Short mmCIF file of C-alpha atoms in Angstrom, two decimals:
data_model
loop_
_atom_site.label_atom_id
_atom_site.label_comp_id
_atom_site.label_asym_id
_atom_site.label_seq_id
_atom_site.Cartn_x
_atom_site.Cartn_y
_atom_site.Cartn_z
CA MET A 984 14.88 -77.22 63.89
CA THR A 985 11.50 -77.13 62.15
CA THR A 986 8.40 -75.08 62.85
CA ASP A 987 6.63 -78.22 64.11
CA SER A 988 9.25 -78.76 66.77
CA LEU A 989 9.07 -75.11 67.72
CA ARG A 990 5.32 -75.23 68.23
CA SER A 991 5.61 -78.20 70.53
CA GLY A 992 8.17 -76.50 72.76
CA PRO A 993 7.50 -75.27 76.28
CA GLY A 994 7.37 -71.65 75.25
CA ALA A 995 4.80 -72.09 72.50
CA THR A 996 1.81 -69.82 72.60
CA GLY A 997 0.12 -70.03 69.19
CA ARG A 998 -2.18 -67.46 67.64
CA SER A 999 -5.32 -68.57 69.43
CA SER A 1000 -4.01 -69.96 72.68
CA GLY A 1001 -6.04 -69.88 75.84
CA ASP A 1002 -3.21 -68.84 78.13
CA GLY A 1003 -4.42 -65.28 78.64
CA VAL A 1004 -2.94 -63.77 75.48
CA HIS A 1005 -6.20 -61.93 74.82
CA ARG A 1006 -6.75 -60.53 78.30
CA ALA A 1007 -8.42 -57.16 78.54
CA ARG A 1008 -5.31 -54.94 78.57
CA LEU A 1009 -1.56 -55.12 78.40
CA PRO A 1010 0.35 -55.16 81.70
CA VAL A 1011 2.53 -52.30 82.89
CA ARG A 1012 5.88 -52.06 81.08
CA GLU A 1013 8.67 -52.98 83.46
CA HIS A 1014 12.45 -52.81 83.23
CA LEU A 1015 13.86 -56.28 82.63
CA PRO A 1016 15.99 -57.35 85.61
CA ALA A 1017 19.75 -56.96 85.39
CA ARG A 1018 21.74 -60.18 85.14
CA GLY A 1019 25.24 -61.31 85.83
CA ARG A 1020 27.49 -63.05 83.33
CA ALA A 1021 25.43 -64.97 80.81
CA THR A 1022 25.58 -68.76 80.62
CA ALA A 1023 24.45 -71.17 77.93
CA ALA A 1024 21.50 -72.25 80.07
CA ASP A 1025 20.07 -68.75 80.46
CA VAL A 1026 16.83 -67.81 78.75
CA PRO A 1027 17.84 -65.12 76.23
CA VAL A 1028 16.70 -61.55 76.77
CA LEU A 1029 17.00 -60.83 73.04
CA ASP A 1030 16.08 -63.06 70.11
CA VAL A 1031 17.30 -61.65 66.78
CA VAL A 1032 15.63 -63.23 63.75
CA VAL A 1033 17.41 -63.24 60.40
CA PRO A 1034 14.87 -64.19 57.69
CA VAL A 1035 16.54 -65.62 54.58
CA TYR A 1036 15.63 -66.98 51.17
CA ASN A 1037 18.40 -68.42 48.98
CA GLU A 1038 21.16 -66.59 50.84
CA GLU A 1039 23.86 -69.29 50.74
CA LYS A 1040 26.62 -66.71 50.11
CA ASP A 1041 25.70 -64.00 52.63
CA LEU A 1042 24.30 -66.09 55.49
CA ARG A 1043 27.51 -67.33 57.12
CA PRO A 1044 29.38 -63.97 57.20
CA CYS A 1045 26.21 -62.25 58.43
CA VAL A 1046 25.59 -64.61 61.34
CA VAL A 1047 29.26 -64.83 62.32
CA ARG A 1048 29.58 -61.05 62.36
CA LEU A 1049 26.29 -60.52 64.21
CA ASN A 1050 27.15 -63.18 66.79
CA GLY A 1051 30.58 -61.66 67.39
CA HIS A 1052 29.14 -58.18 67.77
CA LEU A 1053 26.51 -59.27 70.30
CA ALA A 1054 29.06 -61.31 72.25
CA ARG A 1055 31.30 -58.24 72.58
CA THR A 1056 28.71 -55.52 73.22
CA PHE A 1057 25.39 -56.92 74.45
CA PRO A 1058 25.22 -57.26 78.25
CA TYR A 1059 22.37 -59.82 78.32
CA PRO A 1060 21.97 -63.39 77.05
CA PHE A 1061 20.95 -63.44 73.40
CA ARG A 1062 19.91 -65.80 70.62
CA ILE A 1063 20.17 -65.56 66.84
CA THR A 1064 17.46 -67.41 64.89
CA VAL A 1065 17.93 -68.06 61.19
CA ALA A 1066 14.44 -68.33 59.64
CA ASP A 1067 14.71 -70.03 56.26
CA ASN A 1068 11.80 -69.12 53.96
CA ALA A 1069 11.73 -72.35 51.92
CA SER A 1070 15.13 -71.78 50.28
CA THR A 1071 15.97 -73.97 47.28
CA ASP A 1072 19.77 -73.58 47.34
CA SER A 1073 22.23 -74.68 50.05
CA THR A 1074 20.97 -72.13 52.59
CA PRO A 1075 19.48 -74.86 54.84
CA ALA A 1076 22.83 -76.65 55.05
CA VAL A 1077 24.67 -73.42 55.86
CA ALA A 1078 22.13 -72.51 58.53
CA ALA A 1079 22.29 -75.97 60.11
CA SER A 1080 26.08 -75.85 60.28
CA LEU A 1081 25.99 -72.41 61.93
CA ALA A 1082 23.52 -73.67 64.53
CA ALA A 1083 25.85 -76.59 65.28
CA GLU A 1084 28.99 -74.44 65.49
CA LEU A 1085 27.85 -71.32 67.37
CA PRO A 1086 26.19 -71.42 70.80
CA GLY A 1087 23.00 -69.38 70.84
CA VAL A 1088 22.34 -69.78 67.11
CA ARG A 1089 19.36 -71.84 66.00
CA TYR A 1090 17.80 -72.67 62.67
CA VAL A 1091 14.11 -72.75 61.71
CA ARG A 1092 12.95 -74.11 58.38
CA LEU A 1093 9.63 -72.90 56.93
CA ALA A 1094 7.77 -74.69 54.15
CA GLU A 1095 6.45 -71.42 52.62
CA LYS A 1096 7.99 -68.12 51.62
CA GLY A 1097 7.21 -64.79 53.24
CA ARG A 1098 9.20 -62.52 55.53
CA GLY A 1099 6.15 -61.76 57.64
CA ARG A 1100 5.37 -65.47 57.95
CA ALA A 1101 8.92 -66.17 59.14
CA LEU A 1102 8.86 -63.40 61.74
CA ARG A 1103 5.41 -64.38 63.00
CA THR A 1104 6.43 -68.05 63.36
CA VAL A 1105 9.59 -67.36 65.33
CA TRP A 1106 8.25 -64.48 67.42
CA GLU A 1107 5.13 -66.39 68.46
CA GLU A 1108 7.22 -69.29 69.76
CA SER A 1109 10.16 -67.40 71.24
CA ASP A 1110 10.67 -67.28 75.01
CA ALA A 1111 12.78 -64.09 74.88
CA PRO A 1112 11.15 -60.94 76.32
CA VAL A 1113 12.57 -58.78 73.50
CA LEU A 1114 12.22 -59.86 69.86
CA ALA A 1115 14.04 -58.28 66.93
CA TYR A 1116 14.91 -58.89 63.32
CA MET A 1117 17.39 -57.63 60.76
CA ASP A 1118 18.09 -58.30 57.10
CA VAL A 1119 20.80 -60.77 56.17
CA ASP A 1120 22.72 -58.23 54.08
CA LEU A 1121 23.56 -56.24 57.25
CA SER A 1122 22.84 -52.98 55.45
CA THR A 1123 22.23 -51.39 58.86
CA ASP A 1124 25.24 -50.57 61.03
CA LEU A 1125 25.28 -53.01 63.96
CA ASN A 1126 26.16 -50.19 66.37
CA ALA A 1127 22.47 -49.24 66.24
CA LEU A 1128 21.35 -52.61 67.62
CA LEU A 1129 21.82 -51.84 71.31
CA PRO A 1130 20.14 -48.39 71.02
CA LEU A 1131 17.29 -50.18 69.20
CA VAL A 1132 16.51 -52.67 71.97
CA ALA A 1133 17.52 -50.60 75.01
CA PRO A 1134 14.16 -48.74 75.29
CA LEU A 1135 12.36 -52.10 75.20
CA ILE A 1136 14.58 -53.61 77.88
CA SER A 1137 14.13 -50.55 80.09
CA GLY A 1138 10.34 -50.65 79.74
CA HIS A 1139 10.17 -47.24 78.10
CA SER A 1140 8.81 -48.34 74.70
CA ASP A 1141 6.76 -51.12 73.12
CA LEU A 1142 8.35 -51.26 69.66
CA ALA A 1143 11.52 -49.84 68.14
CA ILE A 1144 12.43 -49.28 64.51
CA GLY A 1145 15.49 -48.22 62.61
CA SER A 1146 14.89 -45.20 60.40
CA ARG A 1147 16.73 -44.32 57.21
CA LEU A 1148 14.61 -41.19 56.82
CA ALA A 1149 15.44 -39.53 60.14
CA ARG A 1150 17.42 -36.32 59.89
CA SER A 1151 20.59 -37.72 61.44
CA ALA A 1152 20.50 -41.01 59.50
CA ARG A 1153 23.28 -41.58 56.97
CA VAL A 1154 22.17 -43.52 53.93
CA VAL A 1155 23.95 -44.66 50.79
CA ARG A 1156 21.58 -45.83 48.06
CA GLY A 1157 20.48 -45.03 44.54
CA PRO A 1158 17.93 -42.34 43.64
CA LYS A 1159 15.35 -44.92 42.52
CA ARG A 1160 15.13 -46.63 45.91
CA GLU A 1161 15.29 -43.30 47.71
CA PHE A 1162 12.34 -41.99 45.71
CA ILE A 1163 10.29 -45.18 46.27
CA SER A 1164 10.99 -45.14 50.00
CA ARG A 1165 9.97 -41.52 50.48
CA ALA A 1166 6.92 -41.88 48.21
CA TYR A 1167 5.75 -44.89 50.22
CA ASN A 1168 6.22 -43.00 53.46
CA LEU A 1169 4.17 -40.12 52.04
CA ILE A 1170 1.38 -42.53 51.09
CA LEU A 1171 1.30 -43.94 54.62
CA ARG A 1172 1.17 -40.48 56.17
CA SER A 1173 -1.60 -39.25 53.89
CA SER A 1174 -3.78 -42.38 53.83
CA LEU A 1175 -3.22 -44.02 57.24
CA ALA A 1176 -2.02 -40.96 59.20
CA ALA A 1177 1.20 -42.80 60.07
CA GLY A 1178 3.51 -40.90 62.39
CA PHE A 1179 6.61 -43.12 62.10
CA SER A 1180 9.17 -42.24 59.48
CA ASP A 1181 10.35 -45.54 57.96
CA ALA A 1182 8.11 -48.61 57.72
CA GLN A 1183 10.28 -50.87 55.56
CA CYS A 1184 13.74 -50.66 57.11
CA GLY A 1185 14.73 -54.24 57.97
CA PHE A 1186 15.71 -53.40 61.52
CA LYS A 1187 12.98 -53.61 64.18
CA ALA A 1188 12.27 -54.89 67.69
CA ILE A 1189 9.20 -55.51 69.85
CA ARG A 1190 8.45 -56.59 73.40
CA ARG A 1191 7.10 -60.13 73.55
CA GLU A 1192 3.90 -59.34 75.47
CA VAL A 1193 3.06 -56.77 72.81
CA ALA A 1194 3.77 -59.24 70.00
CA GLU A 1195 1.46 -61.80 71.63
CA ARG A 1196 -1.45 -59.35 71.38
CA LEU A 1197 -0.53 -57.63 68.14
CA LEU A 1198 0.46 -60.50 65.83
CA PRO A 1199 -3.03 -62.09 65.72
CA MET A 1200 -4.33 -58.82 64.27
CA VAL A 1201 -1.73 -58.70 61.46
CA GLU A 1202 -2.87 -60.48 58.29
CA ASP A 1203 0.01 -59.96 55.89
CA SER A 1204 2.72 -62.60 55.63
CA GLY A 1205 5.02 -60.81 53.19
CA TRP A 1206 6.75 -57.44 52.97
CA PHE A 1207 3.74 -55.42 54.15
CA PHE A 1208 3.92 -57.21 57.51
CA ASP A 1209 6.15 -54.45 58.95
CA THR A 1210 3.86 -51.64 57.90
CA GLU A 1211 0.70 -53.33 59.15
CA LEU A 1212 2.36 -54.10 62.50
CA LEU A 1213 3.46 -50.48 62.98
CA VAL A 1214 0.18 -48.89 61.86
CA LEU A 1215 -1.89 -51.02 64.23
CA ALA A 1216 0.55 -50.43 67.09
CA GLU A 1217 0.47 -46.69 66.55
CA ARG A 1218 -3.33 -46.56 66.28
CA ALA A 1219 -3.54 -48.52 69.54
CA GLY A 1220 -1.43 -45.88 71.29
CA LEU A 1221 1.67 -48.03 71.78
CA ARG A 1222 5.00 -46.26 72.09
CA ILE A 1223 7.30 -46.61 69.06
CA HIS A 1224 10.95 -45.63 69.45
CA GLU A 1225 12.89 -44.60 66.34
CA VAL A 1226 16.65 -44.97 65.95
CA PRO A 1227 18.48 -43.12 63.13
CA VAL A 1228 20.70 -45.63 61.36
CA ASP A 1229 23.67 -45.69 59.04
CA TRP A 1230 22.53 -47.75 56.08
CA ILE A 1231 24.24 -48.88 52.88
CA ASP A 1232 22.08 -50.25 50.09
CA ASP A 1233 22.73 -53.79 48.92
CA PRO A 1234 22.92 -53.63 45.10
CA ALA A 1235 22.43 -57.41 44.88
CA SER A 1236 19.06 -57.32 46.67
CA THR A 1237 16.53 -59.74 45.19
CA VAL A 1238 13.45 -57.76 46.27
CA ARG A 1239 11.02 -57.24 43.36
CA ILE A 1240 10.19 -53.57 43.70
CA VAL A 1241 7.12 -53.37 41.45
CA ARG A 1242 5.48 -56.48 42.86
CA THR A 1243 6.27 -55.46 46.43
CA ALA A 1244 4.89 -51.94 45.86
CA THR A 1245 1.67 -53.37 44.43
CA GLU A 1246 1.16 -55.68 47.40
CA ASP A 1247 1.93 -52.81 49.77
CA LEU A 1248 -0.74 -50.60 48.20
CA LYS A 1249 -3.28 -53.43 48.51
CA GLY A 1250 -2.30 -53.74 52.14
CA VAL A 1251 -2.72 -50.01 52.74
CA TRP A 1252 -6.26 -50.22 51.33
CA ARG A 1253 -7.14 -53.28 53.43
CA VAL A 1254 -5.80 -51.85 56.69
CA GLY A 1255 -7.34 -48.44 56.05
CA ARG A 1256 -10.75 -50.01 55.46
CA ALA A 1257 -10.48 -52.14 58.63
CA LEU A 1258 -9.55 -49.10 60.70
CA ALA A 1259 -12.34 -47.02 59.19
CA VAL A 1260 -15.05 -49.51 60.15
CA GLY A 1261 -13.52 -50.29 63.55
CA ALA A 1262 -13.02 -54.00 62.76
CA LEU A 1263 -9.92 -54.40 64.95
CA PRO A 1264 -10.04 -54.67 68.77
CA LEU A 1265 -7.14 -52.27 69.32
CA ASP A 1266 -8.38 -51.41 72.81
CA ARG A 1267 -6.88 -54.70 73.95
CA LEU A 1268 -3.46 -53.13 73.41
CA ALA A 1269 -4.07 -50.30 75.89
CA ARG A 1270 -1.33 -49.72 78.46
CA PRO A 1271 -1.84 -48.54 82.05
CA PHE A 1272 0.46 -45.94 83.54
CA GLY A 1273 4.08 -46.76 84.38
CA ASP A 1274 5.74 -48.20 87.44
CA ASP A 1275 5.26 -45.24 89.79
CA PRO A 1276 3.08 -46.50 92.70
CA ARG A 1277 1.21 -43.18 92.66
CA ASP A 1278 0.14 -43.88 89.09
CA ARG A 1279 -0.96 -47.42 89.86
CA ALA A 1280 -3.15 -46.19 92.70
CA LEU A 1281 -5.26 -43.99 90.41
CA THR A 1282 -8.89 -45.04 90.60
CA GLY A 1283 -10.80 -42.52 88.52
CA ALA A 1284 -8.56 -40.57 86.21
CA GLU A 1285 -10.53 -38.91 83.46
CA ARG A 1286 -8.30 -38.91 80.41
CA GLY A 1287 -8.64 -37.40 76.98
CA LEU A 1288 -11.29 -34.75 77.75
CA ALA A 1289 -9.58 -32.11 75.61
CA ARG A 1290 -9.16 -34.54 72.72
CA GLN A 1291 -12.79 -35.62 73.05
CA LEU A 1292 -13.99 -32.02 72.96
CA VAL A 1293 -11.98 -31.33 69.81
CA GLY A 1294 -13.26 -34.51 68.17
CA PHE A 1295 -16.84 -33.79 69.20
CA CYS A 1296 -16.67 -30.25 67.81
CA CYS A 1297 -15.23 -31.44 64.49
CA VAL A 1298 -17.83 -34.20 64.15
CA GLY A 1299 -20.56 -31.75 65.23
CA ALA A 1300 -19.55 -29.17 62.64
CA LEU A 1301 -19.59 -31.73 59.84
CA SER A 1302 -22.87 -33.19 61.11
CA THR A 1303 -24.44 -29.73 61.16
CA LEU A 1304 -23.43 -29.10 57.55
CA PHE A 1305 -24.75 -32.52 56.60
CA TYR A 1306 -27.98 -31.84 58.48
CA LEU A 1307 -28.53 -28.43 56.87
CA ALA A 1308 -27.85 -29.83 53.40
CA LEU A 1309 -30.35 -32.63 53.97
CA TYR A 1310 -32.92 -30.23 55.39
CA SER A 1311 -32.63 -27.96 52.37
CA LEU A 1312 -32.99 -31.00 50.09
CA PHE A 1313 -35.99 -32.45 51.91
CA ARG A 1314 -37.63 -29.02 52.16
CA LEU A 1315 -38.06 -29.01 48.39
CA GLY A 1316 -40.72 -31.70 48.65
CA VAL A 1317 -42.16 -31.70 52.19
CA GLY A 1318 -43.02 -29.32 54.99
CA PRO A 1319 -40.54 -27.98 57.53
CA GLN A 1320 -41.39 -30.47 60.30
CA LEU A 1321 -40.97 -33.56 58.10
CA ALA A 1322 -37.83 -32.13 56.50
CA ASN A 1323 -36.39 -31.37 59.91
CA GLY A 1324 -37.21 -34.83 61.28
CA GLY A 1325 -35.76 -36.72 58.30
CA ALA A 1326 -32.60 -34.63 58.16
CA LEU A 1327 -32.07 -34.85 61.90
CA LEU A 1328 -32.58 -38.62 61.94
CA ALA A 1329 -30.08 -39.27 59.15
CA SER A 1330 -27.50 -36.91 60.61
CA ALA A 1331 -28.02 -38.39 64.10
CA VAL A 1332 -27.14 -41.91 62.90
CA ALA A 1333 -24.04 -40.61 61.14
CA ASN A 1334 -23.13 -38.43 64.14
CA THR A 1335 -23.37 -41.32 66.60
CA ALA A 1336 -21.24 -43.58 64.39
CA ALA A 1337 -18.59 -40.87 63.93
CA ASN A 1338 -18.46 -39.93 67.62
CA ARG A 1339 -18.33 -43.59 68.59
CA ARG A 1340 -15.17 -44.17 66.59
CA LEU A 1341 -13.44 -40.82 66.38
CA THR A 1342 -14.36 -38.98 69.59
CA PHE A 1343 -14.70 -41.73 72.18
CA GLY A 1344 -12.41 -44.33 70.59
CA VAL A 1345 -14.83 -47.27 70.65
CA ARG A 1346 -13.64 -49.84 68.09
CA GLY A 1347 -15.25 -52.99 66.78
CA ARG A 1348 -18.87 -53.82 66.10
CA GLY A 1349 -19.72 -54.91 69.63
CA GLY A 1350 -22.40 -52.70 71.18
CA ALA A 1351 -22.95 -50.72 67.98
CA VAL A 1352 -26.70 -51.36 67.89
CA ARG A 1353 -27.09 -50.36 71.55
CA HIS A 1354 -25.07 -47.22 70.97
CA GLN A 1355 -27.24 -46.25 68.01
CA ALA A 1356 -30.39 -46.85 70.06
CA GLN A 1357 -29.09 -44.62 72.82
CA GLY A 1358 -28.02 -42.11 70.22
CA LEU A 1359 -31.60 -41.99 68.96
CA VAL A 1360 -32.73 -40.95 72.43
CA VAL A 1361 -30.27 -38.09 72.22
CA PHE A 1362 -31.68 -37.44 68.75
CA ALA A 1363 -35.20 -37.25 70.25
CA ILE A 1364 -34.03 -34.53 72.61
CA GLY A 1365 -32.55 -32.60 69.71
CA LEU A 1366 -35.71 -33.15 67.70
CA ALA A 1367 -37.83 -31.78 70.54
CA LEU A 1368 -35.65 -28.68 70.80
CA THR A 1369 -35.50 -27.98 67.06
CA SER A 1370 -39.14 -28.87 66.39
CA GLY A 1371 -40.23 -26.73 69.31
CA SER A 1372 -38.15 -23.87 67.96
CA LEU A 1373 -39.76 -24.22 64.50
CA ALA A 1374 -43.22 -24.39 66.03
CA ALA A 1375 -42.56 -21.28 68.09
CA LEU A 1376 -41.20 -19.49 65.01
CA GLY A 1377 -44.29 -20.42 62.97
CA ALA A 1378 -46.62 -19.26 65.74
CA ALA A 1379 -44.76 -15.97 66.05
CA THR A 1380 -44.35 -15.03 62.38
CA GLY A 1381 -46.88 -17.11 60.47
CA SER A 1382 -44.81 -17.77 57.32
CA PRO A 1383 -41.07 -17.35 58.05
CA SER A 1384 -38.48 -17.24 55.26
CA HIS A 1385 -36.15 -20.17 54.59
CA GLY A 1386 -33.18 -18.17 55.90
CA THR A 1387 -34.99 -17.43 59.14
CA GLU A 1388 -35.80 -21.12 59.58
CA LEU A 1389 -32.15 -22.04 59.10
CA ALA A 1390 -31.02 -19.42 61.62
CA VAL A 1391 -33.46 -20.70 64.24
CA LEU A 1392 -32.40 -24.31 63.62
CA VAL A 1393 -28.70 -23.40 63.98
CA THR A 1394 -29.43 -21.64 67.26
CA ALA A 1395 -31.45 -24.60 68.56
CA ASN A 1396 -28.70 -27.06 67.59
CA LEU A 1397 -26.06 -24.97 69.35
CA ALA A 1398 -28.21 -24.92 72.46
CA ALA A 1399 -28.46 -28.73 72.38
CA THR A 1400 -24.74 -29.30 71.73
CA VAL A 1401 -23.56 -29.16 75.34
CA LEU A 1402 -26.34 -31.45 76.51
CA ARG A 1403 -25.61 -33.85 73.63
CA PHE A 1404 -21.90 -34.08 74.52
CA LEU A 1405 -22.67 -34.73 78.18
CA LEU A 1406 -25.15 -37.47 77.32
CA LEU A 1407 -22.77 -39.13 74.87
CA ARG A 1408 -19.89 -39.03 77.33
CA ALA A 1409 -21.78 -40.06 80.47
CA TRP A 1410 -24.47 -42.39 79.08
CA VAL A 1411 -23.91 -43.59 75.49
CA PHE A 1412 -20.13 -44.08 75.67
CA PRO A 1413 -19.34 -44.20 79.40
CA GLU A 1414 -15.88 -45.04 80.69
CA ARG A 1415 -15.86 -48.22 82.72
CA ARG A 1416 -13.18 -48.76 85.33
CA THR A 1417 -11.41 -52.07 85.29
CA THR A 1418 -8.65 -53.62 87.32
CA GLU A 1419 -5.86 -55.50 85.58
CA ARG A 1420 -5.70 -59.15 86.62
CA ASP A 1421 -2.91 -61.63 86.56
CA ASP A 1422 -2.97 -64.99 84.81
CA VAL A 1423 -4.92 -66.75 87.56
CA GLY A 1424 -7.64 -64.11 87.72
CA ARG A 1425 -6.64 -62.29 90.91
CA PRO A 1426 -6.18 -58.51 90.90
CA SER A 1427 -2.54 -57.78 90.12
CA PRO A 1428 -0.78 -55.58 92.70
CA ALA A 1429 1.07 -53.86 89.87
CA ALA A 1430 -2.08 -52.94 87.99
CA ALA A 1431 -3.44 -49.48 87.41
CA VAL A 1432 -7.16 -48.98 87.86
CA LEU A 1433 -7.97 -46.73 84.94
CA PRO A 1434 -10.99 -46.08 82.73
CA VAL A 1435 -11.25 -47.88 79.41
CA ARG A 1436 -13.90 -47.84 76.75
CA ASP A 1437 -16.41 -50.59 76.16
CA GLU A 1438 -14.97 -52.93 73.58
CA PRO A 1439 -16.12 -55.91 71.51
CA LYS A 1440 -15.61 -59.35 72.96
CA ASP A 1441 -14.58 -61.09 69.77
CA VAL A 1442 -11.06 -61.24 68.40
CA ARG A 1443 -10.31 -62.05 64.80
#
């Protein structure tokens, strides 16, 4: 089977389809219904992708073993998809023979290399509600497969990953690969604030409705695909389940470590920059509450107030330091009123941008100009308070010292802080309540009515 035939199938969605893939929010996670004994005609619950490139020796034993394990232990219909990344040996012939011999095994041939490209192609066209992949060398113990996908089937989690770095994982590999793996994980934690423990383990799963929204945001088509997928999912607030695995290194692996590491670092820089400027519409991945009818009936739940207060205070503290530094700099050449106005204006623009992204979670460029304009109104209030304080100080003392001016300005800014937060929360970045809708545009009875932030209308 080729990618062209896949894209023409009944389950095809494509990256820019108009079938509702980019609706406002994700639906509620639900437990997949239990089924009786599987038949060949059943739509699979699980589609396991095995991406390969020149794996003529390992492919047959891998697929035969994986198929036998799933047939014995997996209680739902399943499919195994061999995704051939433009192999030049006899891998295509081996894959085609496996698809002909084993029910539930299919073969997809890609014209270009790239593990991420193979996973994207198969996952986008699959009709299975749970999508997974594993490396052809079967380094991961297959007993972890059911624990990997169970949280996705139950509706508890959105993605699941195998972890070689979890405390209870048992790993056999050389010190070089161990060092590289842990160093890469440290880079992700320090640069992208990643909370998951193992980005590159070839053992992952995702719910299909999440993949439909998430894959169009992932640019990489190679080995960084996994990391980018996980970072964006985590930043969007999706639930990632980790499974400790038993893993034995394949000494015959053909992965080029130096080249892969270089591409990964480039990917870290690209994703970090996109997240910093809010270029990704991650709000479209927001989940409502679960399947409890009491949760779905919520009509005005205010969420994240404590987090917003912490974020606002941190941004405010940094903005105050920035403001005072600018004021001291401007004061060297102009009077106190001009210095105060210039410093306050510059810090207000930076403060609005920081609160927009970090405190109130508004991502993307949509509405940025309007938010800055509203932020300037808040700035005018602060300017009136601080300028009035300086004017009162000058009238009272005549020629106050620089230290006295700073003390009065700090006091005036603290007095305006509460009012500023209330205006930002209620007026500049208000929460709008929206009702989830089904595919035909009617309100869904299973939808939660919860507040979400204004978001940009464009999708990359």
